[in-house]
Short mmCIF file of C-alpha atoms and ligand atoms in Angstrom, two decimals:
data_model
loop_
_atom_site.label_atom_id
_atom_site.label_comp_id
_atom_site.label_asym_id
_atom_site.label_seq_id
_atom_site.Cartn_x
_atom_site.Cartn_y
_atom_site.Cartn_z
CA UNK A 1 -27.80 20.15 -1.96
CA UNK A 2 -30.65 17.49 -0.98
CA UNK A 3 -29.09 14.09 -0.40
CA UNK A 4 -29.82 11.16 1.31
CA UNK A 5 -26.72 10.58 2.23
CA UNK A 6 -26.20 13.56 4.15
CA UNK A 7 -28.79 12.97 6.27
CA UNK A 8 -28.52 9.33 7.08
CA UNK A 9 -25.02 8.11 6.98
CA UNK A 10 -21.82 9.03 6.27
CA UNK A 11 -19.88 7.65 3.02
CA UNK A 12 -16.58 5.82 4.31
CA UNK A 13 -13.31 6.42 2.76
CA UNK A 14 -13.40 2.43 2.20
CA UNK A 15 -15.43 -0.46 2.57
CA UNK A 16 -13.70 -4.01 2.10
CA UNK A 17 -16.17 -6.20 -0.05
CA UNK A 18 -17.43 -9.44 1.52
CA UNK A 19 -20.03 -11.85 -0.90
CA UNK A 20 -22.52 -14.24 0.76
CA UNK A 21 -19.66 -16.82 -0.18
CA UNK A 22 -16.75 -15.15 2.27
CA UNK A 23 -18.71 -15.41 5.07
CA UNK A 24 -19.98 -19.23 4.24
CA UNK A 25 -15.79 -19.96 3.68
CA UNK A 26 -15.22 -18.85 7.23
CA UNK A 27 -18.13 -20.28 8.82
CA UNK A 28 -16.76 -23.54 7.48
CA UNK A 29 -13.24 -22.79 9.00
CA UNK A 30 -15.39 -23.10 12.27
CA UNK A 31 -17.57 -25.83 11.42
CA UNK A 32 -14.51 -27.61 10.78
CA UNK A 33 -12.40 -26.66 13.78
CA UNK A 34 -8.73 -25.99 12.55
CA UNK A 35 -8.29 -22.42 13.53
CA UNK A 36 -4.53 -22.26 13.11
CA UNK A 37 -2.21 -24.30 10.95
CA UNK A 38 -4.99 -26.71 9.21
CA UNK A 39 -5.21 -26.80 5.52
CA UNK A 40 -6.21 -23.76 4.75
CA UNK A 41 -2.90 -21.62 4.99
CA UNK A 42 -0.97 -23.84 2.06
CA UNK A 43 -4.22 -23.56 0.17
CA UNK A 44 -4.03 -19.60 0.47
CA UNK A 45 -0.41 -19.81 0.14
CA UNK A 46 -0.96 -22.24 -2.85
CA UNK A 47 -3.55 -20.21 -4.64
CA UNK A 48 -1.66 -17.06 -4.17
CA UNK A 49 2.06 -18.38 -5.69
CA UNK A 50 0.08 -19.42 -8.40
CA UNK A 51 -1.95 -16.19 -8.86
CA UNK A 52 1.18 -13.88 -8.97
CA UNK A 53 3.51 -16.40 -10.75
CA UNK A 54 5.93 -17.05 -7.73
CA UNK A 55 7.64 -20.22 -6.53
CA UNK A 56 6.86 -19.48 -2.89
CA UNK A 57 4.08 -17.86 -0.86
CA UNK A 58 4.52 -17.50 2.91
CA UNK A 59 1.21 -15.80 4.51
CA UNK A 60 2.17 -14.62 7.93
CA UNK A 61 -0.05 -12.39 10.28
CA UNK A 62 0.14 -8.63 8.47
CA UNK A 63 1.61 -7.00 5.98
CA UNK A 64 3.93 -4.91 8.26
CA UNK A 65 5.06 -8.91 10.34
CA UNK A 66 6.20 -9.72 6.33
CA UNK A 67 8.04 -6.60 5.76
CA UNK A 68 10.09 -7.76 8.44
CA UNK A 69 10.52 -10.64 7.31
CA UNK A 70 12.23 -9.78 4.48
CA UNK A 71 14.78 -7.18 6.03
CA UNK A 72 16.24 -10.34 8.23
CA UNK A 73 16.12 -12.71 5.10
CA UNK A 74 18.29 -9.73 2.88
CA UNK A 75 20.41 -10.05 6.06
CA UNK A 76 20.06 -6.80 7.26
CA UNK A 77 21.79 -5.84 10.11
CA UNK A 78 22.56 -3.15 12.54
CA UNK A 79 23.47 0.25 10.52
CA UNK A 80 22.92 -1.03 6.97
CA UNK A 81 21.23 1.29 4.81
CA UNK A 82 18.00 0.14 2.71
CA UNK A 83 16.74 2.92 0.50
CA UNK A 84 12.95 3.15 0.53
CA UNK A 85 10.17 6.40 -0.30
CA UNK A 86 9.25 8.64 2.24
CA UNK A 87 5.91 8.87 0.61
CA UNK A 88 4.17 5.49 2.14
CA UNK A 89 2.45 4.27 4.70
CA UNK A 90 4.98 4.50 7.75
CA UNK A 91 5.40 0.00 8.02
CA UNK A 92 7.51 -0.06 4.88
CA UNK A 93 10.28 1.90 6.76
CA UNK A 94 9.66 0.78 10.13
CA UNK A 95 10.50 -2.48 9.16
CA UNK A 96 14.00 -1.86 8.45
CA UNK A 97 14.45 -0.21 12.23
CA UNK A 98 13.24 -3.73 13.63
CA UNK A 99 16.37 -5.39 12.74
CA UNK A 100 18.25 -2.03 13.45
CA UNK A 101 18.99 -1.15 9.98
CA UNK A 102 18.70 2.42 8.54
CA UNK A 103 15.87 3.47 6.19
CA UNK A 104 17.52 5.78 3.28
CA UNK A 105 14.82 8.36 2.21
CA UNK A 106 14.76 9.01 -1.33
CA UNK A 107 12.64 11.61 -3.64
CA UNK A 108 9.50 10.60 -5.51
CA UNK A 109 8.77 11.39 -9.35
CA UNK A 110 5.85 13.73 -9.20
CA UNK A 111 3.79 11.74 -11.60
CA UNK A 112 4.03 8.18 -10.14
CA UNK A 113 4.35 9.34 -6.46
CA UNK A 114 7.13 6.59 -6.74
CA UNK A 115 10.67 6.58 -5.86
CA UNK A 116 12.26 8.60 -8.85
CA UNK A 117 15.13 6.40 -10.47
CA UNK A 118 16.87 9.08 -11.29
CA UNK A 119 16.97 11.00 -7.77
CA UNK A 120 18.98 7.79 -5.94
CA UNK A 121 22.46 9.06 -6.39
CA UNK A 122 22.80 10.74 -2.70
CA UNK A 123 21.03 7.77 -1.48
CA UNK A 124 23.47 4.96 -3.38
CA UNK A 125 26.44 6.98 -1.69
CA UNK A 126 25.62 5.83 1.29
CA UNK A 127 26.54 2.81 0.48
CA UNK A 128 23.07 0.56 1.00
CA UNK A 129 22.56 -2.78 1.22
CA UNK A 130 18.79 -2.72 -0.17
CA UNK A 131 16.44 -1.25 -1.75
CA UNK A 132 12.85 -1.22 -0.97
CA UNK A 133 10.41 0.10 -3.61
CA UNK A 134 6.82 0.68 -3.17
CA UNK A 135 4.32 0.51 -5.52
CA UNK A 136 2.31 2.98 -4.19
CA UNK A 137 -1.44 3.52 -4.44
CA UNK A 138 -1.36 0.18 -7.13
CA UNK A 139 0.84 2.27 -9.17
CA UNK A 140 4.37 0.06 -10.56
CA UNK A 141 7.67 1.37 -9.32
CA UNK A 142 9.91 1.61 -12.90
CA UNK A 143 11.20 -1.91 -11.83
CA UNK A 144 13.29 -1.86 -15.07
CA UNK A 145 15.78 0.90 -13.97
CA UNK A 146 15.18 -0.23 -10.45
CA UNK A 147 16.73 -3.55 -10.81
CA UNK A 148 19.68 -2.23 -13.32
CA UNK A 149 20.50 0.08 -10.25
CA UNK A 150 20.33 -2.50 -7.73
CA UNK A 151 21.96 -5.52 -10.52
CA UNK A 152 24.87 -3.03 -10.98
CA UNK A 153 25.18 -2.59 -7.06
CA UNK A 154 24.75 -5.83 -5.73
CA UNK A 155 21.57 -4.43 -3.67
CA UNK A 156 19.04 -6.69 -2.30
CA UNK A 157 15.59 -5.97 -3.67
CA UNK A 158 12.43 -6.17 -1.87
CA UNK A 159 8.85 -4.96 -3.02
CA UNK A 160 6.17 -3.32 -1.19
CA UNK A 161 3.29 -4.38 -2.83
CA UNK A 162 0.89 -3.73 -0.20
CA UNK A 163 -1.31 -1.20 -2.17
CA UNK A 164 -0.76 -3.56 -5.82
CA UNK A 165 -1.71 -6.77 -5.87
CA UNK A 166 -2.92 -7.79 -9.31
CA UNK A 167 -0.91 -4.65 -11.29
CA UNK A 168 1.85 -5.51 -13.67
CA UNK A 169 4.84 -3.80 -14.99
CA UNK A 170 5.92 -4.69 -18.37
CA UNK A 171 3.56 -7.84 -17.95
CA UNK A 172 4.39 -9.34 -14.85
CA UNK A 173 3.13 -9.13 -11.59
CA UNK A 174 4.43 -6.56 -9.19
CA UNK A 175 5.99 -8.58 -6.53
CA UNK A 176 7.89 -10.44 -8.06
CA UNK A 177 10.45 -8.80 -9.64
CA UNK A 178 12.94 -8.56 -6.48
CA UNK A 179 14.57 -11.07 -3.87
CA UNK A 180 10.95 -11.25 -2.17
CA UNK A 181 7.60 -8.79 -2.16
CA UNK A 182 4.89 -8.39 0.12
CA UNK A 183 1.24 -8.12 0.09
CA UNK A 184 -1.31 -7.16 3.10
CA UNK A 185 -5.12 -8.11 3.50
CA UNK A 186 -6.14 -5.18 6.11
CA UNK A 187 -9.28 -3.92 5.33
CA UNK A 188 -8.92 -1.59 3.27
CA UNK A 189 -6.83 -3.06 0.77
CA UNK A 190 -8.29 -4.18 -2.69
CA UNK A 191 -8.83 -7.77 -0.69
CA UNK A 192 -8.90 -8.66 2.75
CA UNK A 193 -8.67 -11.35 5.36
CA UNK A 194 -9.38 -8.51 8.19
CA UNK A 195 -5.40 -8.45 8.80
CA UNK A 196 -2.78 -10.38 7.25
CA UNK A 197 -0.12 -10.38 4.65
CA UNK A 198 1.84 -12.52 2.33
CA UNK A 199 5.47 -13.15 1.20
CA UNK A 200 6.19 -14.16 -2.26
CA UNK A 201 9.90 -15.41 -3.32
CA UNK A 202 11.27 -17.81 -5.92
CA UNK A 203 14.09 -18.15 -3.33
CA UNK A 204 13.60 -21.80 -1.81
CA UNK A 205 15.88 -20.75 1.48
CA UNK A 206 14.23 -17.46 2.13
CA UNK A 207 10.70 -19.52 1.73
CA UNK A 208 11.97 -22.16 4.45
CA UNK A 209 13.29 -19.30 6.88
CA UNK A 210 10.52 -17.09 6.36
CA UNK A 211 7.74 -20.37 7.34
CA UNK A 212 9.92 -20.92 10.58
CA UNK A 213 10.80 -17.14 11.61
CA UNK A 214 6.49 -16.87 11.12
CA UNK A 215 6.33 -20.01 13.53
CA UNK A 216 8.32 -19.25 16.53
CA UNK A 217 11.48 -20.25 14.91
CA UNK A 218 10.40 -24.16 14.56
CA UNK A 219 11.94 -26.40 11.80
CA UNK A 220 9.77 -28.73 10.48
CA UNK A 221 11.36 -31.63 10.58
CA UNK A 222 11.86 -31.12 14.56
CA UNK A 223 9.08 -31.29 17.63
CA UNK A 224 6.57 -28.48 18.52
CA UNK A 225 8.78 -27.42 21.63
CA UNK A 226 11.92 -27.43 19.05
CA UNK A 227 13.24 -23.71 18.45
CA UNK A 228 16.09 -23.78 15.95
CA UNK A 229 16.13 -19.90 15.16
CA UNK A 230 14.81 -16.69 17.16
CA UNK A 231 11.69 -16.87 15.99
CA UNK A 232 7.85 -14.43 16.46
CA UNK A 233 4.54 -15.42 15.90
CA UNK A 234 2.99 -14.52 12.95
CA UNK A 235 1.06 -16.69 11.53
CA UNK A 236 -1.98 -16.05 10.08
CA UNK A 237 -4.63 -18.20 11.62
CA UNK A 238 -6.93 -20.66 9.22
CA UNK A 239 -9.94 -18.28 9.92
CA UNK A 240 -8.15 -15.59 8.12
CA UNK A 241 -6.76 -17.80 5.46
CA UNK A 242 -10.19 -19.07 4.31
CA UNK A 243 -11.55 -15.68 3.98
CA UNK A 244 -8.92 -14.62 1.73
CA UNK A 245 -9.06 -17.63 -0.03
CA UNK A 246 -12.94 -16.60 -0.97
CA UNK A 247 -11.38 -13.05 -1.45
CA UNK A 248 -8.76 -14.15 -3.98
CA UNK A 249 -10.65 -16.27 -6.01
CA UNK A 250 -12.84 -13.14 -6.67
CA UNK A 251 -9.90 -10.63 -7.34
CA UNK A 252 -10.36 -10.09 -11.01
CA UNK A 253 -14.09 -9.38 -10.39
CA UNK A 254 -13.05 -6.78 -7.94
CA UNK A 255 -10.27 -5.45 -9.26
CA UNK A 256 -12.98 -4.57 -12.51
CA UNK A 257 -15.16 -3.06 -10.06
CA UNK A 258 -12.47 -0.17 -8.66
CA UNK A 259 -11.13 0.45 -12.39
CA UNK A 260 -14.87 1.29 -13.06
CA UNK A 261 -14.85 3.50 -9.82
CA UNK A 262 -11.73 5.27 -10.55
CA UNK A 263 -12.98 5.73 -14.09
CA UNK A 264 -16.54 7.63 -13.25
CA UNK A 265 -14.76 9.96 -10.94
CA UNK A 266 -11.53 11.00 -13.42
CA UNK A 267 -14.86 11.52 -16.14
CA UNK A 268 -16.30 13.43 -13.71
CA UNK A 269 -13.28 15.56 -12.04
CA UNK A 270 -11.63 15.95 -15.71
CA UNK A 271 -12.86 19.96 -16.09
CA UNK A 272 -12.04 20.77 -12.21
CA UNK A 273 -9.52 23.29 -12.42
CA UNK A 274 -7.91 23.19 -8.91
CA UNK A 275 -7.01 19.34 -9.17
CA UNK A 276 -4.68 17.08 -10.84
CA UNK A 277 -5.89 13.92 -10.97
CA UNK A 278 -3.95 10.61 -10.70
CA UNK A 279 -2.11 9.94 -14.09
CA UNK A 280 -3.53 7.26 -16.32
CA UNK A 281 -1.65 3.90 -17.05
CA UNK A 282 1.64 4.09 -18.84
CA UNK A 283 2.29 1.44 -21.96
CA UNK A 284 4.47 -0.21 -19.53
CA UNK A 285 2.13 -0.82 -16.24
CA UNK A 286 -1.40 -1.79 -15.72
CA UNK A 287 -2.43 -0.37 -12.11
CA UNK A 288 -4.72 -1.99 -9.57
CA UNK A 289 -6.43 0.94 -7.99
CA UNK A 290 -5.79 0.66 -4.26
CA UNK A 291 -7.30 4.45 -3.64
CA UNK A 292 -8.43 7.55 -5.39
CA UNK A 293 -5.95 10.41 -4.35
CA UNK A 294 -6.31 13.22 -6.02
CA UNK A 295 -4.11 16.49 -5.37
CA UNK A 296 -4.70 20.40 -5.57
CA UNK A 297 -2.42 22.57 -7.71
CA UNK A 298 0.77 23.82 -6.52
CA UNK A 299 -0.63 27.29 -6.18
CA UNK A 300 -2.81 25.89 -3.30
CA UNK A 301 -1.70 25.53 0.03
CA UNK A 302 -1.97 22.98 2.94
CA UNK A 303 -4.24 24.90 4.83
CA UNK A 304 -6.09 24.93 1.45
CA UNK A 305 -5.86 21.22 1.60
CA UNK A 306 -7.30 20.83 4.44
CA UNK A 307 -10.18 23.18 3.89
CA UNK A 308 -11.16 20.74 1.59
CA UNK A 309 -10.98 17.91 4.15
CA UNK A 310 -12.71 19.50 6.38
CA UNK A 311 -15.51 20.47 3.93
CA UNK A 312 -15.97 16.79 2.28
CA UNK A 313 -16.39 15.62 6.45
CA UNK A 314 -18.75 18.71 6.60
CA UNK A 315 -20.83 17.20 4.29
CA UNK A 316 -20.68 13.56 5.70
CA UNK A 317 -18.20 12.22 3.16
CA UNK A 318 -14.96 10.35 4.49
CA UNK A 319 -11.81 11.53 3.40
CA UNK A 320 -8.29 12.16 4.03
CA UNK A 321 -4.57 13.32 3.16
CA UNK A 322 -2.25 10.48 1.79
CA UNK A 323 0.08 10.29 3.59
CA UNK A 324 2.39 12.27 5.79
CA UNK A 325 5.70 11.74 4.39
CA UNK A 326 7.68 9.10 6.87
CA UNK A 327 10.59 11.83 7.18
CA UNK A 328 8.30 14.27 8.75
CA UNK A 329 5.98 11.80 10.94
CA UNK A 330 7.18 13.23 14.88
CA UNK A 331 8.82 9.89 15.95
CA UNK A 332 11.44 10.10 12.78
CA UNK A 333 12.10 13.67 13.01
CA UNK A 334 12.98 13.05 17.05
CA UNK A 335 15.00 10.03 16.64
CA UNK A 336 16.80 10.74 12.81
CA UNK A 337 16.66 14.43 12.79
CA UNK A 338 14.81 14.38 9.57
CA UNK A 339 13.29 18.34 8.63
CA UNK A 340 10.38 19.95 6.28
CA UNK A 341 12.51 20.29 3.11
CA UNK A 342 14.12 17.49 3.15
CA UNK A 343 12.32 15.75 -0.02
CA UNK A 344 10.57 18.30 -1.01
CA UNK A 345 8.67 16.38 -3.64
CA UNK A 346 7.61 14.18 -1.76
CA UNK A 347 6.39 17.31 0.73
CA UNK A 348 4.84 19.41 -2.31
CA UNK A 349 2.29 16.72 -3.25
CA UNK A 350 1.82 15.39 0.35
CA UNK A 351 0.33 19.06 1.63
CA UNK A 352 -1.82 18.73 -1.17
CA UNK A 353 -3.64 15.06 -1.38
CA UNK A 354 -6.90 14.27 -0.78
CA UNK A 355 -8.37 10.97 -0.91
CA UNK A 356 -11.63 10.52 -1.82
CA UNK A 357 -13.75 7.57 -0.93
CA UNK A 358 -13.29 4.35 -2.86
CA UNK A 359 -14.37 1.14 -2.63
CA UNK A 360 -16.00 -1.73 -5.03
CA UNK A 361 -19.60 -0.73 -4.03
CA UNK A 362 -19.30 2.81 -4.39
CA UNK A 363 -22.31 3.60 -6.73
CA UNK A 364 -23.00 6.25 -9.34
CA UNK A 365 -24.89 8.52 -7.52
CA UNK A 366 -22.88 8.55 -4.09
CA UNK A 367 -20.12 9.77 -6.78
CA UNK A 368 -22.34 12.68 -7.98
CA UNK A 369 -23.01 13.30 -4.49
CA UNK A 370 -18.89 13.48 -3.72
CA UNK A 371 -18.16 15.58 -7.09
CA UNK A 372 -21.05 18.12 -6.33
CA UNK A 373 -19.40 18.36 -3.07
CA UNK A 374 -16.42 18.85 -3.99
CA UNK A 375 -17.04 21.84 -6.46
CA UNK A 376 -18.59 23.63 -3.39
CA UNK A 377 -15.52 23.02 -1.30
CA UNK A 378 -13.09 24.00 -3.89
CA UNK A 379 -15.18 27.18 -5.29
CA UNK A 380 -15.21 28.85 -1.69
CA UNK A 381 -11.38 28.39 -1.68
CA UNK A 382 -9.72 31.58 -2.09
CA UNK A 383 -8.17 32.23 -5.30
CA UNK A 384 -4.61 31.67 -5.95
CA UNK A 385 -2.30 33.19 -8.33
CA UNK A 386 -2.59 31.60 -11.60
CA UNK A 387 -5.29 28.92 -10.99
CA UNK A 388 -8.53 29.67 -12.49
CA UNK A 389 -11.66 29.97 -10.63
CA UNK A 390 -14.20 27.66 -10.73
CA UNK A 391 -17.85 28.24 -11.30
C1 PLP B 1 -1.02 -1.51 4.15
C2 PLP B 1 0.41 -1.31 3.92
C3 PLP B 1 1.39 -2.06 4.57
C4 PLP B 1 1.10 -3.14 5.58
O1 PLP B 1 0.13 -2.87 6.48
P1 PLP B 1 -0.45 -3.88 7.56
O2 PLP B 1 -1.51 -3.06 8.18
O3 PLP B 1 0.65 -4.24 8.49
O4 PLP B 1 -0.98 -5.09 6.87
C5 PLP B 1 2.71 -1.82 4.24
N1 PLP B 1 3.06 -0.91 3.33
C6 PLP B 1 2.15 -0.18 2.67
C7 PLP B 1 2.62 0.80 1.65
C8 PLP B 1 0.80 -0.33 2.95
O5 PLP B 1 -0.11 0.44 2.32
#
């Protein structure tokens, strides 16, 4: 295979996409002088309530610093149980250890890689006082049997919507279906402000807590050396804010630009036998495509799996396994006890993801360049019973 790729650069797993007009926003932040707490962060905060359709925005300094946030505003406290997924990115249960709480592992449906609704009834006997569904890889949670479950229970519900901004269930925004939701801006999320997050609630005394818990535990209404609550810092300074203001006004245009992505490489990977690709919209959710995982058979194996990986990187393309279920990462199996088998959906499609890159500017022929790859990798894996052979 003759590339240029291969023999100049490598293809990154994601790139965030910054216009001429992101980097003139911040320039101006500088120009201007107010680095922190100018008028930028209720413009952000502004524009984004009104993106979403939420009463209250709160943008504090990540998206993990807003997760925990919203454990203290549910009230979480030591030894409460909040059922979450143990197929996410390791902040959405960490968060409920910062105020001591207890994350309750559930399984995933297979098809949405989300918690499954109908696999929560060892988890609801612990009694919990939350739930905390995420919408993972920009795909909705079922929301609608979520918040039955929780209505019926008296659970507190708060979204991870880290990998989802802009996808809607049944119409509305993910987000804001529970008591609050949460958004990050690292990177490699669909936009950025290099690291941030945001908090959106209709709840006016979660909003108020949330701005002073973000602000060293200040009140407004009191002086700068005035600490009315135990409080951390995490704001999210004006330099940040005025990039993702840029970022957000372009979110539909970028949001466009991934669907088309994600929609060359399932034409492409369609015929491959060995994968399953990720499933296509339901009539009830509209995704925002956060990555492009897709996953080998069953019949495969891990070592299989990463084969693969290690054949992509081989061939200069970035690429990895999403993710290492929570329940297995080495500091929750020392401190919780947690063991392989445990969830073992969430465990059967973990051993078997691979990520492919993905990113706005990804163009047509870097995806030829992936695919061709990729049937190389995958026809010099050995065959496995009842998976056909590629050619
Ligand atoms: C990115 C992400 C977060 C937050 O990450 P930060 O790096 O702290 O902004 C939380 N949960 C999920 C599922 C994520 O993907």
């Amino acid at each position: 295979m003759t590339s240029r790729w291969t023999k100049t650069r490598t293809i990154p797993l994601s790139a965030p996409d910054i216009a001429e007009q992101d980097k003139a926003a911040v320039l101006q932040v500088l120009e201007d002088g107010a680095l922190s707490l100018g008028p930028r962060l209720p413009e952000f905060e502004q524009l984004f309530a009104e993106r979403v359709g939420s009463r209250h925005a709160i943008g504090v300094s990540s998206g993990t610093s807003a997760l925990h946030l919203c454990i203290k505003a549910a009230g979480i406290r030591e030894g409460e149980g909040v059922i979450t997924s143990p197929f996410s990115f390791v902040a959405s249960a960490n968060c409920i250890l910062f105020e001591r709480g207890v994350p309750v592992f559930a399984d995933i449906d297979p098809e949405t890689l989300n918690l499954d609704p109908g696999k929560l009834e060892d988890a609801l006997s612990t009694r919990p006082r939350a739930i905390l569904p995420v919408h993972v890889f920009g795909r909705p949670c079922a929301m609608g049997e979520i918040l039955e479950i929780a209505g019926r229970r008296n659970l507190a519900v708060i979204e991870d919507a880290c990998e989802s901004i802009g996808a809607t269930y049944r119409g509305k925004p993910v987000g804001t279906f529970g008591q609050t939701g949460v958004f990050a801006f690292y990177p490699n999320k669909q936009i950025t402000t290099g690291e941030g997050g945001m908090i959106v609630t209709d709840d006016d005394r979660i909003a108020a807590l949330c701005r002073s818990w973000r602000n060293q535990g200040r009140d407004d209404s009191q002086g700068w050396l005035q600490h009315r609550y135990l409080g951390f810092n995490y704001r999210l300074s004006d330099i940040h804010c005025a990039l993702g203001i840029s970022q957000l006004r372009r979110l539909d245009e970028v949001l466009a630009a991934r669907a088309r992505v994600a929609a060359l490489y399932t034409e492409m990977l369609r015929d491959f036998p060995q994968l399953i690709l990720p499933a296509p919209n339901a009539p009830e959710h509209e995704m925002s495509w956060f990555v492009y995982v897709v996953r080998l058979h069953d019949e495969f194996t891990c070592e299989d799996r990463d084969a693969v990986l290690k054949g992509l990187r081989s061939r200069n393309i970035g690429c990895s396994n999403y993710f290492t279920p929570i329940h297995l990462q080495p500091f929750y199996q020392r401190e919780f006890g947690f063991r392989k088998g445990d969830f073992p959906t969430a465990e059967r499609i973990a051993e078997r993801t691979v990520a492919l890159p993905f990113f706005t500017r990804l163009s047509a022929a870097e995806i030829d360049y992936v695919g061709a790859a990729l049937r190389q990798v995958l026809a010099s894996l050995p065959a496995r019973h009842g998976v056909p052979v590629a050619h």
